[in-house]
C-alpha cells in the first residue's frame, strides 16, 4: 500500500496490428497519493493518454495490458470486467479532451447526468434529476435548471466541459483522470476549468491525474510530474524540482522549447518607418449570410499598419476575428467597409486586378499541416504552384530548380521535391508551407497560427526557422496566434482582438508587460506560465479575489 | 420541432410542384409531335390522322402551352388525371383501386426488411469474425438478386415443387382473407430480400463506426454495462444513417413492385403502369408516375421527421 | 507487387469477381469468336434442350436457339448499355455535383435542390418507364434515360465530398496563391473527391445491369429479336415448371454479373475510400 491511492508497476500496453502485437508503452511505473495532483506530460506519441486510459481499461478493443495497476491495493489489470465497471465512474472518474465528441449528441445534458448518477446508485428519476441540477450548480454551470435540458451542441465548449466534470463528480470519485481537459479550449476558459478542478479537489479531497502537453498547465496545477517520451517514463519529480533541476536531457529540452511570456528582454525593435506594406483603415469584414439572412460581421473598425520588415502579432481567442483579418489581407474575404491598402495600392474593391496585385505581394502560411498541402501533388509541385499561378512560370525545369532552392531555404533536402505530403511529419510539412509562401518572394507573409498544431519542440524549431528567414529576406509578417508567448518571441508590435474589435495595439513590450486594457490583462493572467512559483502566486491572488 | 416539420412539408410541396412540371415538360420536350410519338409503336408505322387528332384532343395538345400547363396542374390538384386512351376509364379511379394493393405489398416488405435487417447488421458488427464475413457475403448476394429472378425461383420451389403457396394472382381481403395473405407472402419476400440486405449492410457499417465514437468511451467510463453502452450509445446513434437508407430504399421498393407484380401476376398499381407503358397509354402512365413520385416524396418527409426526432442537431 | 491496401482489399472472392468481369468483357469484345451458334438461328426440333446437350452447353430456348450464344450476344447489349449509361451518369453527375458544391448559393440551389432532388423523387425504374413511353424502347433511349437518372447519385456524392474538401486549407491555399477557378475545381478539388466516384462507377454498372435486365424482362428494354438477358428470363418463365433451365441460366448470369461489379465496388471502396459508409 505505502499510502498510495494508485500505483502503476511496470505497466505495458500493446495494440494488435494484424496478427502481431505492437507495444506502445514500456515499463511505466508511478504512483499517486490520496488528494495529490499528478501531471502526466509528453508530446504526441509519448503514450501518456494510452497509459491513463489503461488504468480503467478504456482502450479500444484489441489492446493488451500487462504489469500491475493497484488502486487502493487492488490490482486493476487482474480485475474482471464487472469489477472494473463498479470502479469506473464511482471510485475513479474520467473527463476527456473533446467535450463535443465525448458527449452523445442525441442525449441532453440531463440524460447524461442521470446516466452517470444512476449507474452506481439505484435512485428514482426525480431524485436523480434534483441531484443533477445540484451537480451542475457545483460546477458553476450558468442557469443549471435550463441547461440540464440542452443538448451538447447547444452549449459552448467550456460549458460542455463543465457538464463533463459534473458527470465525473456524480459519485464523488477518489481519483479523477483528466485527459487533456483544456486543450480544445481558449485560455480564459482553460483557466476557469482548471480553477474548477482545483476547487472541487479541495472540497472533496480527490486525487487528480491530469494528462497534458502544456508545461504551463503542469506548473499551474501539478504537485508531481511524470514525463513520458516514446512510451517510456523519462523522469518523475515533484513539480518545483522538475522545473528547477530537471534530470533528464529530454525534460530540459522540453522546458527550453516552451516559449515563456515575459522572458524576452530583447523583443525585436520596430523597424524604421516607411510606407506600410499593408494598411487597414476602419476595415469591416463580413461573411455572407444564407439566403435572405444578414451576413455575419466578423471584424469591424480595424485600423492596422505593417511597416516593411516588421512582424506584427495578431492575438485573440476563438471568434476574435484574427483569422478573418488575415484572410481579408490575403484577398480571401471581401472588405465590407473601410480601406485595405497593399504596397500603396487600394485593393478594397477586391476586383480582378486588385486580387492579382495582392497575390504578387502577399502570401500565406496555413495552420493545419495535415490539410494545407494537396495530398495529390508532390511537395515540389505544391511549393511552386504559386509561381505558375501568379507569375506564369511555365517551364517545368525552372519550377523544379526553384523548388529545390526553396526546400534548401527551409532546411529540407532538395531531393524531396518528388515526395508526397503524407511521407512527411507535421513539422516538415509546415516547413513546406513556409517554402510555398516564400516562392513568390512576397513583401508580406500572413502566418495563421502556423505552429499551433505542432508539438512544442517542433514548434520551437519552426519558429526559429521563421525568424531566421524573416531576418534574411526581410519580409513583413502578420503573425496570427492565440499564444501570447509565441507572439512575444517574434513580433515587434502586438494587436489584441476580441469579438471582431481591436482591444489595444502597441509595441510588444508595452502591451504584454503593462497592458492598458482589462481584457489584455485577463488574457495575460489566464495564459499559464511554465513556472510553478509564478503560477502558485497567481492562483493565490485569484483565490483572494474570489474571496 | 413543429417548425422543422412544417419546413419539411413546405419543401416537399415545392418538390411536388417541380416534379409535376418535369412530367409536364417531359411530354413536350421530347423531339417530335407528342401525339405522333405516342401513337407510333416504335416500329415507324404511321398512325391515321383521325387517331392523331383524337390524341391531341384528349391531351389538350391543341391549346397554348401555358393553358395546357395550367389545366394539367389544376387537374392534378383536383384529382383529375384524365381518361385512359384504351379503356376510357378515369385514371384517378383506376389508381385508387390499385394503389392500396401495392402499398400493402411495399408495407409488408418494408416491415420484413426492417425487422430482420437492423438486428442482423447490428449482430454482425458486434460479433465480428465469421458471422461478420458471412453477413458481408450474403448481403452482397442479396443486393445483387434481381426481384424478377429471385421471385421466379421462389415460385419454382415454393409453388411448383413444394406446392406450399400459390404462384401468383390476387384475392381481395373481403372475399378470401386467407388466400389474400397467402398470395402476399412470396411477392413480399421477393421484394424484401434486397432491402433487408441493404439495411443490414448499412446497420453493420454504422454500428462499426459508432463503436469507435468518443462518447462510447465516455459511457464506458461511467461504469455502464456493455449491453447498455451498446444499446444506448452505439445502436441508438447508428439508427440515423439507417433511417436515411430506409427512406431511399422504400422508393426503390416502390420501383421494384413493377417487376414483382409482373412475376406474380399481381394486379397492383405497378402492373397498371407496365400495361399502360406497353400500350403507350400516356394518361395512365402519367397518372401512375405522379402518384408514385408524390408517394415517395411523402415517405421522405416522414423519414426526415423521424430523422429529426432521432437527431436533435438537425431540428432547429 | 500490389500496394498493401489493395492487396488487403482483394479477398479471394473479390479476385473471382475480378476474373469474372474480365471474362465478361472479353466475351463482349469477341462474342462472334466464342459463340458456338448464331444467337438468332431458330430450330424448333431443338427446342428446350437441357444444359449439357452436346453442342448446346447451356441448352436451348423455346425456339431452339442456343442459350450460351444468346447470353454472349446479350452480354454485348447489356454491357454496352450499362457502361454507356454509367459513363454518361458519371460525367453529368460529377460536373453537377462539383459545380453545386464548389460555387454554393444559387448554383447549388439550381443543381442540387432543383435538378438532383427532383430526379431523386422518382424510383429510377419509374422514370425509365416514362422515358420508354415517350420515346419507345431501344438501346439509345435506355442509355440516355439511365444516364440521366443515375446521375443524381454521382452528383450527391461529388457534392458532399466537394463541400468537405472545399473547407480544407489546401483549397484555400490554391485560392490564396492565385490558382484560377477551373484549376481549383478540376486540378485541386476533383482529384481529391475522385475515390468515391470511382467506387460508385462500379456500383452503378451493377445497378444499370439490374435496371436494364428488369426493363427487358418487361419487354420494354431493347427491341426483340436482339438477345437480352432480361427477355431470356421472361421467355424462360413460361416453361418454369418443366424446363427451369431456360430461366435459371440467364437469371444466374444476371445475378453473377451484378454481384461481380458490386464486389469490385466493395474492393475499390476498401482500397481507395476506406472511411466511407454505405449500404452498397
PDB file of C-alpha atoms in Angstrom, chain C residues 20-260:
ATOM      1  CA  UNK C  20     -15.462 -12.910 -63.988  1.00  0.00           C
ATOM      2  CA  UNK C  21     -15.679  -9.251 -65.021  1.00  0.00           C
ATOM      3  CA  UNK C  22     -12.586  -9.620 -67.203  1.00  0.00           C
ATOM      4  CA  UNK C  23     -14.086 -12.728 -68.794  1.00  0.00           C
ATOM      5  CA  UNK C  24     -17.364 -10.925 -69.487  1.00  0.00           C
ATOM      6  CA  UNK C  25     -15.514  -8.005 -71.054  1.00  0.00           C
ATOM      7  CA  UNK C  26     -13.554 -10.381 -73.271  1.00  0.00           C
ATOM      8  CA  UNK C  27     -16.808 -12.022 -74.376  1.00  0.00           C
ATOM      9  CA  UNK C  28     -18.304  -8.601 -75.075  1.00  0.00           C
ATOM     10  CA  UNK C  29     -15.449  -7.725 -77.393  1.00  0.00           C
ATOM     11  CA  UNK C  30     -15.221 -11.115 -79.084  1.00  0.00           C
ATOM     12  CA  UNK C  31     -18.715 -12.613 -78.883  1.00  0.00           C
ATOM     13  CA  UNK C  32     -18.651 -13.805 -82.528  1.00  0.00           C
ATOM     14  CA  UNK C  33     -15.419 -15.676 -81.855  1.00  0.00           C
ATOM     15  CA  UNK C  34     -16.657 -17.515 -78.788  1.00  0.00           C
ATOM     16  CA  UNK C  35     -20.329 -18.061 -79.574  1.00  0.00           C
ATOM     17  CA  UNK C  36     -20.861 -21.585 -80.893  1.00  0.00           C
ATOM     18  CA  UNK C  37     -24.064 -20.685 -82.784  1.00  0.00           C
ATOM     19  CA  UNK C  38     -25.902 -17.810 -84.368  1.00  0.00           C
ATOM     20  CA  UNK C  39     -27.911 -16.385 -81.466  1.00  0.00           C
ATOM     21  CA  UNK C  40     -30.922 -15.783 -83.719  1.00  0.00           C
ATOM     22  CA  UNK C  41     -30.943 -19.124 -85.506  1.00  0.00           C
ATOM     23  CA  UNK C  42     -34.171 -20.965 -84.684  1.00  0.00           C
ATOM     24  CA  UNK C  43     -34.745 -24.712 -84.955  1.00  0.00           C
ATOM     25  CA  UNK C  44     -37.983 -25.945 -83.443  1.00  0.00           C
ATOM     26  CA  UNK C  45     -36.766 -29.544 -83.439  1.00  0.00           C
ATOM     27  CA  UNK C  46     -34.111 -28.496 -80.946  1.00  0.00           C
ATOM     28  CA  UNK C  47     -36.407 -26.567 -78.592  1.00  0.00           C
ATOM     29  CA  UNK C  48     -35.816 -26.549 -74.831  1.00  0.00           C
ATOM     30  CA  UNK C  49     -32.857 -28.911 -74.807  1.00  0.00           C
ATOM     31  CA  UNK C  50     -31.467 -29.283 -71.265  1.00  0.00           C
ATOM     32  CA  UNK C  51     -27.999 -27.975 -70.362  1.00  0.00           C
ATOM     33  CA  UNK C  52     -25.179 -30.379 -71.151  1.00  0.00           C
ATOM     34  CA  UNK C  53     -26.610 -31.427 -74.502  1.00  0.00           C
ATOM     35  CA  UNK C  54     -23.791 -31.898 -76.973  1.00  0.00           C
ATOM     36  CA  UNK C  55     -23.157 -28.688 -78.907  1.00  0.00           C
ATOM     37  CA  UNK C  56     -25.581 -26.794 -76.674  1.00  0.00           C
ATOM     38  CA  UNK C  57     -23.677 -26.474 -73.432  1.00  0.00           C
ATOM     39  CA  UNK C  58     -26.352 -24.479 -71.628  1.00  0.00           C
ATOM     40  CA  UNK C  59     -29.301 -25.894 -73.555  1.00  0.00           C
ATOM     41  CA  UNK C  60     -31.723 -24.141 -75.891  1.00  0.00           C
ATOM     42  CA  UNK C  61     -34.777 -21.937 -75.500  1.00  0.00           C
ATOM     43  CA  UNK C  62     -38.332 -22.458 -76.665  1.00  0.00           C
ATOM     44  CA  UNK C  63     -37.431 -21.577 -80.252  1.00  0.00           C
ATOM     45  CA  UNK C  64     -34.411 -23.876 -80.286  1.00  0.00           C
ATOM     46  CA  UNK C  65     -31.896 -21.059 -80.071  1.00  0.00           C
ATOM     47  CA  UNK C  66     -28.585 -21.760 -78.297  1.00  0.00           C
ATOM     48  CA  UNK C  67     -28.737 -20.185 -74.823  1.00  0.00           C
ATOM     49  CA  UNK C  68     -24.957 -19.819 -74.467  1.00  0.00           C
ATOM     50  CA  UNK C  69     -24.671 -17.898 -77.725  1.00  0.00           C
ATOM     51  CA  UNK C  70     -27.625 -15.722 -76.810  1.00  0.00           C
ATOM     52  CA  UNK C  71     -26.057 -14.978 -73.421  1.00  0.00           C
ATOM     53  CA  UNK C  72     -22.818 -13.947 -75.120  1.00  0.00           C
ATOM     54  CA  UNK C  73     -24.502 -11.625 -77.578  1.00  0.00           C
ATOM     55  CA  UNK C  74     -26.810 -10.479 -74.800  1.00  0.00           C
ATOM     56  CA  UNK C  75     -23.718  -9.510 -72.788  1.00  0.00           C
ATOM     57  CA  UNK C  76     -22.764  -7.102 -75.583  1.00  0.00           C
ATOM     58  CA  UNK C  77     -26.082  -5.298 -75.422  1.00  0.00           C
ATOM     59  CA  UNK C  78     -26.204  -5.425 -71.654  1.00  0.00           C
ATOM     60  CA  UNK C  79     -22.700  -4.091 -71.033  1.00  0.00           C
ATOM     61  CA  UNK C  80     -22.876  -1.541 -73.824  1.00  0.00           C
ATOM     62  CA  UNK C  81     -25.973  -0.026 -72.287  1.00  0.00           C
ATOM     63  CA  UNK C  82     -24.701  -0.332 -68.714  1.00  0.00           C
ATOM     64  CA  UNK C  83     -21.285   1.169 -69.469  1.00  0.00           C
ATOM     65  CA  UNK C  84     -22.703   3.882 -71.704  1.00  0.00           C
ATOM     66  CA  UNK C  85     -25.316   4.894 -69.173  1.00  0.00           C
ATOM     67  CA  UNK C  86     -22.847   4.801 -66.278  1.00  0.00           C
ATOM     68  CA  UNK C  87     -20.273   6.901 -68.105  1.00  0.00           C
ATOM     69  CA  UNK C  88     -22.908   9.441 -69.017  1.00  0.00           C
ATOM     70  CA  UNK C  89     -24.193   9.457 -65.448  1.00  0.00           C
ATOM     71  CA  UNK C  90     -20.694   9.877 -64.044  1.00  0.00           C
ATOM     72  CA  UNK C  91     -19.793  12.810 -66.279  1.00  0.00           C
ATOM     73  CA  UNK C  92     -23.111  14.580 -65.770  1.00  0.00           C
ATOM     74  CA  UNK C  93     -23.327  13.874 -62.069  1.00  0.00           C
ATOM     75  CA  UNK C  94     -19.746  14.768 -61.270  1.00  0.00           C
ATOM     76  CA  UNK C  95     -19.954  18.079 -63.113  1.00  0.00           C
ATOM     77  CA  UNK C  96     -23.244  19.000 -61.489  1.00  0.00           C
ATOM     78  CA  UNK C  97     -22.108  17.970 -58.013  1.00  0.00           C
ATOM     79  CA  UNK C  98     -18.759  19.720 -58.367  1.00  0.00           C
ATOM     80  CA  UNK C  99     -20.370  22.935 -59.540  1.00  0.00           C
ATOM     81  CA  UNK C 100     -23.059  22.812 -56.853  1.00  0.00           C
ATOM     82  CA  UNK C 101     -20.596  22.075 -54.090  1.00  0.00           C
ATOM     83  CA  UNK C 102     -17.895  24.450 -55.235  1.00  0.00           C
ATOM     84  CA  UNK C 103     -19.956  27.533 -56.008  1.00  0.00           C
ATOM     85  CA  UNK C 104     -22.765  27.077 -53.490  1.00  0.00           C
ATOM     86  CA  UNK C 105     -25.510  29.704 -53.394  1.00  0.00           C
ATOM     87  CA  UNK C 106     -27.794  29.898 -56.393  1.00  0.00           C
ATOM     88  CA  UNK C 107     -25.789  27.351 -58.387  1.00  0.00           C
ATOM     89  CA  UNK C 108     -26.242  24.895 -55.544  1.00  0.00           C
ATOM     90  CA  UNK C 109     -29.980  25.522 -55.387  1.00  0.00           C
ATOM     91  CA  UNK C 110     -30.376  25.013 -59.128  1.00  0.00           C
ATOM     92  CA  UNK C 111     -28.198  21.913 -59.376  1.00  0.00           C
ATOM     93  CA  UNK C 112     -28.696  20.055 -56.139  1.00  0.00           C
ATOM     94  CA  UNK C 113     -32.077  21.228 -54.865  1.00  0.00           C
ATOM     95  CA  UNK C 114     -33.942  21.588 -58.142  1.00  0.00           C
ATOM     96  CA  UNK C 115     -32.137  19.227 -60.502  1.00  0.00           C
ATOM     97  CA  UNK C 116     -30.979  16.395 -58.319  1.00  0.00           C
ATOM     98  CA  UNK C 117     -33.748  16.318 -55.737  1.00  0.00           C
ATOM     99  CA  UNK C 118     -36.428  16.278 -58.411  1.00  0.00           C
ATOM    100  CA  UNK C 119     -34.865  13.327 -60.194  1.00  0.00           C
ATOM    101  CA  UNK C 120     -34.393  11.527 -56.898  1.00  0.00           C
ATOM    102  CA  UNK C 121     -38.093  11.926 -56.169  1.00  0.00           C
ATOM    103  CA  UNK C 122     -38.707   9.094 -58.634  1.00  0.00           C
ATOM    104  CA  UNK C 123     -37.708   5.483 -58.192  1.00  0.00           C
ATOM    105  CA  UNK C 124     -35.275   5.008 -61.122  1.00  0.00           C
ATOM    106  CA  UNK C 125     -37.299   2.352 -62.915  1.00  0.00           C
ATOM    107  CA  UNK C 126     -40.397   4.559 -62.929  1.00  0.00           C
ATOM    108  CA  UNK C 127     -38.566   7.374 -64.678  1.00  0.00           C
ATOM    109  CA  UNK C 128     -37.135   4.883 -67.158  1.00  0.00           C
ATOM    110  CA  UNK C 129     -40.654   3.675 -67.914  1.00  0.00           C
ATOM    111  CA  UNK C 130     -41.759   7.254 -68.520  1.00  0.00           C
ATOM    112  CA  UNK C 131     -38.899   7.679 -70.990  1.00  0.00           C
ATOM    113  CA  UNK C 132     -39.776   4.436 -72.741  1.00  0.00           C
ATOM    114  CA  UNK C 133     -43.409   5.534 -73.060  1.00  0.00           C
ATOM    115  CA  UNK C 134     -42.374   8.756 -74.700  1.00  0.00           C
ATOM    116  CA  UNK C 135     -39.545   7.562 -76.900  1.00  0.00           C
ATOM    117  CA  UNK C 136     -40.266   3.891 -77.394  1.00  0.00           C
ATOM    118  CA  UNK C 137     -37.891   1.110 -76.323  1.00  0.00           C
ATOM    119  CA  UNK C 138     -34.347   0.756 -77.664  1.00  0.00           C
ATOM    120  CA  UNK C 139     -30.700   0.981 -76.599  1.00  0.00           C
ATOM    121  CA  UNK C 140     -30.431   4.720 -77.261  1.00  0.00           C
ATOM    122  CA  UNK C 141     -33.424   5.552 -75.075  1.00  0.00           C
ATOM    123  CA  UNK C 142     -32.079   3.360 -72.308  1.00  0.00           C
ATOM    124  CA  UNK C 143     -28.585   4.831 -72.298  1.00  0.00           C
ATOM    125  CA  UNK C 144     -29.837   8.397 -72.181  1.00  0.00           C
ATOM    126  CA  UNK C 145     -32.614   7.717 -69.683  1.00  0.00           C
ATOM    127  CA  UNK C 146     -30.441   5.647 -67.367  1.00  0.00           C
ATOM    128  CA  UNK C 147     -27.547   8.073 -67.759  1.00  0.00           C
ATOM    129  CA  UNK C 148     -29.763  10.915 -66.582  1.00  0.00           C
ATOM    130  CA  UNK C 149     -31.398   9.024 -63.773  1.00  0.00           C
ATOM    131  CA  UNK C 150     -28.208   7.584 -62.296  1.00  0.00           C
ATOM    132  CA  UNK C 151     -26.505  10.976 -62.466  1.00  0.00           C
ATOM    133  CA  UNK C 152     -28.039  12.286 -59.209  1.00  0.00           C
ATOM    134  CA  UNK C 153     -26.206   9.647 -57.177  1.00  0.00           C
ATOM    135  CA  UNK C 154     -22.893  10.792 -58.591  1.00  0.00           C
ATOM    136  CA  UNK C 155     -23.937  14.389 -58.101  1.00  0.00           C
ATOM    137  CA  UNK C 156     -24.771  13.830 -54.445  1.00  0.00           C
ATOM    138  CA  UNK C 157     -21.532  12.012 -53.750  1.00  0.00           C
ATOM    139  CA  UNK C 158     -19.428  14.599 -55.556  1.00  0.00           C
ATOM    140  CA  UNK C 159     -21.341  17.412 -53.921  1.00  0.00           C
ATOM    141  CA  UNK C 160     -20.865  16.048 -50.419  1.00  0.00           C
ATOM    142  CA  UNK C 161     -17.189  15.408 -50.980  1.00  0.00           C
ATOM    143  CA  UNK C 162     -16.648  18.796 -52.577  1.00  0.00           C
ATOM    144  CA  UNK C 163     -18.286  20.555 -49.646  1.00  0.00           C
ATOM    145  CA  UNK C 164     -15.919  18.872 -47.209  1.00  0.00           C
ATOM    146  CA  UNK C 165     -12.793  19.158 -49.364  1.00  0.00           C
ATOM    147  CA  UNK C 166     -13.547  22.806 -50.105  1.00  0.00           C
ATOM    148  CA  UNK C 167     -13.102  23.584 -46.411  1.00  0.00           C
ATOM    149  CA  UNK C 168      -9.608  22.123 -46.334  1.00  0.00           C
ATOM    150  CA  UNK C 169      -6.742  24.534 -46.235  1.00  0.00           C
ATOM    151  CA  UNK C 170      -5.088  23.396 -49.425  1.00  0.00           C
ATOM    152  CA  UNK C 171      -8.058  24.585 -51.455  1.00  0.00           C
ATOM    153  CA  UNK C 172      -7.943  27.916 -49.678  1.00  0.00           C
ATOM    154  CA  UNK C 173      -4.201  27.941 -50.283  1.00  0.00           C
ATOM    155  CA  UNK C 174      -4.764  27.454 -54.004  1.00  0.00           C
ATOM    156  CA  UNK C 175      -7.049  30.481 -53.960  1.00  0.00           C
ATOM    157  CA  UNK C 176      -4.584  32.458 -51.887  1.00  0.00           C
ATOM    158  CA  UNK C 177      -1.772  31.659 -54.305  1.00  0.00           C
ATOM    159  CA  UNK C 178      -3.804  32.734 -57.304  1.00  0.00           C
ATOM    160  CA  UNK C 179      -4.993  29.498 -58.919  1.00  0.00           C
ATOM    161  CA  UNK C 180      -7.745  30.169 -61.487  1.00  0.00           C
ATOM    162  CA  UNK C 181     -11.210  28.792 -60.728  1.00  0.00           C
ATOM    163  CA  UNK C 182     -11.011  25.994 -63.290  1.00  0.00           C
ATOM    164  CA  UNK C 183      -7.665  24.894 -61.871  1.00  0.00           C
ATOM    165  CA  UNK C 184      -9.092  24.871 -58.392  1.00  0.00           C
ATOM    166  CA  UNK C 185     -12.137  22.854 -59.424  1.00  0.00           C
ATOM    167  CA  UNK C 186     -10.539  20.340 -61.731  1.00  0.00           C
ATOM    168  CA  UNK C 187      -6.944  20.091 -60.507  1.00  0.00           C
ATOM    169  CA  UNK C 188      -7.313  20.694 -56.803  1.00  0.00           C
ATOM    170  CA  UNK C 189     -10.792  19.565 -55.779  1.00  0.00           C
ATOM    171  CA  UNK C 190     -11.668  16.921 -58.362  1.00  0.00           C
ATOM    172  CA  UNK C 191      -8.656  14.612 -57.815  1.00  0.00           C
ATOM    173  CA  UNK C 192      -9.368  14.691 -54.102  1.00  0.00           C
ATOM    174  CA  UNK C 193     -13.019  13.733 -54.453  1.00  0.00           C
ATOM    175  CA  UNK C 194     -12.463  11.082 -57.101  1.00  0.00           C
ATOM    176  CA  UNK C 195     -12.165   7.980 -54.905  1.00  0.00           C
ATOM    177  CA  UNK C 196     -15.855   7.589 -54.045  1.00  0.00           C
ATOM    178  CA  UNK C 197     -16.781   8.463 -57.619  1.00  0.00           C
ATOM    179  CA  UNK C 198     -14.704   5.571 -58.913  1.00  0.00           C
ATOM    180  CA  UNK C 199     -16.296   3.295 -56.345  1.00  0.00           C
ATOM    181  CA  UNK C 200     -19.720   4.489 -57.395  1.00  0.00           C
ATOM    182  CA  UNK C 201     -18.843   3.844 -61.034  1.00  0.00           C
ATOM    183  CA  UNK C 202     -18.511   0.142 -60.372  1.00  0.00           C
ATOM    184  CA  UNK C 203     -21.655   0.036 -58.253  1.00  0.00           C
ATOM    185  CA  UNK C 204     -23.642   1.954 -60.853  1.00  0.00           C
ATOM    186  CA  UNK C 205     -22.714  -0.555 -63.550  1.00  0.00           C
ATOM    187  CA  UNK C 206     -24.246  -3.194 -61.293  1.00  0.00           C
ATOM    188  CA  UNK C 207     -27.358  -1.063 -60.853  1.00  0.00           C
ATOM    189  CA  UNK C 208     -27.570  -0.396 -64.575  1.00  0.00           C
ATOM    190  CA  UNK C 209     -27.426  -4.111 -65.382  1.00  0.00           C
ATOM    191  CA  UNK C 210     -30.123  -4.649 -62.754  1.00  0.00           C
ATOM    192  CA  UNK C 211     -32.344  -1.964 -64.243  1.00  0.00           C
ATOM    193  CA  UNK C 212     -31.752  -2.851 -67.889  1.00  0.00           C
ATOM    194  CA  UNK C 213     -32.441  -6.519 -67.343  1.00  0.00           C
ATOM    195  CA  UNK C 214     -35.591  -5.571 -65.451  1.00  0.00           C
ATOM    196  CA  UNK C 215     -36.821  -3.424 -68.314  1.00  0.00           C
ATOM    197  CA  UNK C 216     -36.084  -6.058 -70.908  1.00  0.00           C
ATOM    198  CA  UNK C 217     -37.789  -8.594 -68.657  1.00  0.00           C
ATOM    199  CA  UNK C 218     -40.893  -6.418 -69.005  1.00  0.00           C
ATOM    200  CA  UNK C 219     -40.340  -6.317 -72.761  1.00  0.00           C
ATOM    201  CA  UNK C 220     -39.514  -2.613 -72.541  1.00  0.00           C
ATOM    202  CA  UNK C 221     -35.752  -2.765 -72.967  1.00  0.00           C
ATOM    203  CA  UNK C 222     -34.008  -3.456 -76.237  1.00  0.00           C
ATOM    204  CA  UNK C 223     -36.245  -4.477 -79.112  1.00  0.00           C
ATOM    205  CA  UNK C 224     -36.509  -8.197 -79.923  1.00  0.00           C
ATOM    206  CA  UNK C 225     -35.112 -10.257 -81.539  1.00  0.00           C
ATOM    207  CA  UNK C 226     -31.869  -8.715 -80.217  1.00  0.00           C
ATOM    208  CA  UNK C 227     -30.973 -11.102 -77.403  1.00  0.00           C
ATOM    209  CA  UNK C 228     -31.042  -9.645 -73.919  1.00  0.00           C
ATOM    210  CA  UNK C 229     -30.704 -11.340 -70.577  1.00  0.00           C
ATOM    211  CA  UNK C 230     -33.893  -9.948 -69.131  1.00  0.00           C
ATOM    212  CA  UNK C 231     -36.081 -11.051 -72.027  1.00  0.00           C
ATOM    213  CA  UNK C 232     -34.493 -14.512 -71.859  1.00  0.00           C
ATOM    214  CA  UNK C 233     -35.670 -14.744 -68.260  1.00  0.00           C
ATOM    215  CA  UNK C 234     -39.142 -13.617 -69.294  1.00  0.00           C
ATOM    216  CA  UNK C 235     -39.305 -16.238 -72.030  1.00  0.00           C
ATOM    217  CA  UNK C 236     -37.961 -18.919 -69.718  1.00  0.00           C
ATOM    218  CA  UNK C 237     -40.619 -18.143 -67.161  1.00  0.00           C
ATOM    219  CA  UNK C 238     -43.297 -19.674 -69.357  1.00  0.00           C
ATOM    220  CA  UNK C 239     -41.628 -23.072 -69.099  1.00  0.00           C
ATOM    221  CA  UNK C 240     -40.635 -22.733 -65.465  1.00  0.00           C
ATOM    222  CA  UNK C 241     -42.483 -25.848 -64.354  1.00  0.00           C
ATOM    223  CA  UNK C 242     -40.981 -28.186 -66.917  1.00  0.00           C
ATOM    224  CA  UNK C 243     -37.738 -26.660 -68.173  1.00  0.00           C
ATOM    225  CA  UNK C 244     -36.486 -24.329 -65.430  1.00  0.00           C
ATOM    226  CA  UNK C 245     -33.029 -24.020 -67.008  1.00  0.00           C
ATOM    227  CA  UNK C 246     -34.381 -21.615 -69.614  1.00  0.00           C
ATOM    228  CA  UNK C 247     -34.970 -19.159 -66.736  1.00  0.00           C
ATOM    229  CA  UNK C 248     -32.294 -20.204 -64.265  1.00  0.00           C
ATOM    230  CA  UNK C 249     -29.341 -19.948 -66.648  1.00  0.00           C
ATOM    231  CA  UNK C 250     -29.870 -16.356 -67.817  1.00  0.00           C
ATOM    232  CA  UNK C 251     -31.047 -15.473 -64.295  1.00  0.00           C
ATOM    233  CA  UNK C 252     -27.807 -16.780 -62.823  1.00  0.00           C
ATOM    234  CA  UNK C 253     -25.755 -14.808 -65.334  1.00  0.00           C
ATOM    235  CA  UNK C 254     -27.571 -11.613 -64.397  1.00  0.00           C
ATOM    236  CA  UNK C 255     -27.025 -12.283 -60.689  1.00  0.00           C
ATOM    237  CA  UNK C 256     -23.342 -13.121 -61.186  1.00  0.00           C
ATOM    238  CA  UNK C 257     -22.719 -10.013 -63.239  1.00  0.00           C
ATOM    239  CA  UNK C 258     -24.399  -7.686 -60.774  1.00  0.00           C
ATOM    240  CA  UNK C 259     -22.663  -9.449 -57.893  1.00  0.00           C
ATOM    241  CA  UNK C 260     -19.247  -9.207 -59.565  1.00  0.00           C
TER     242      UNK C 260
END
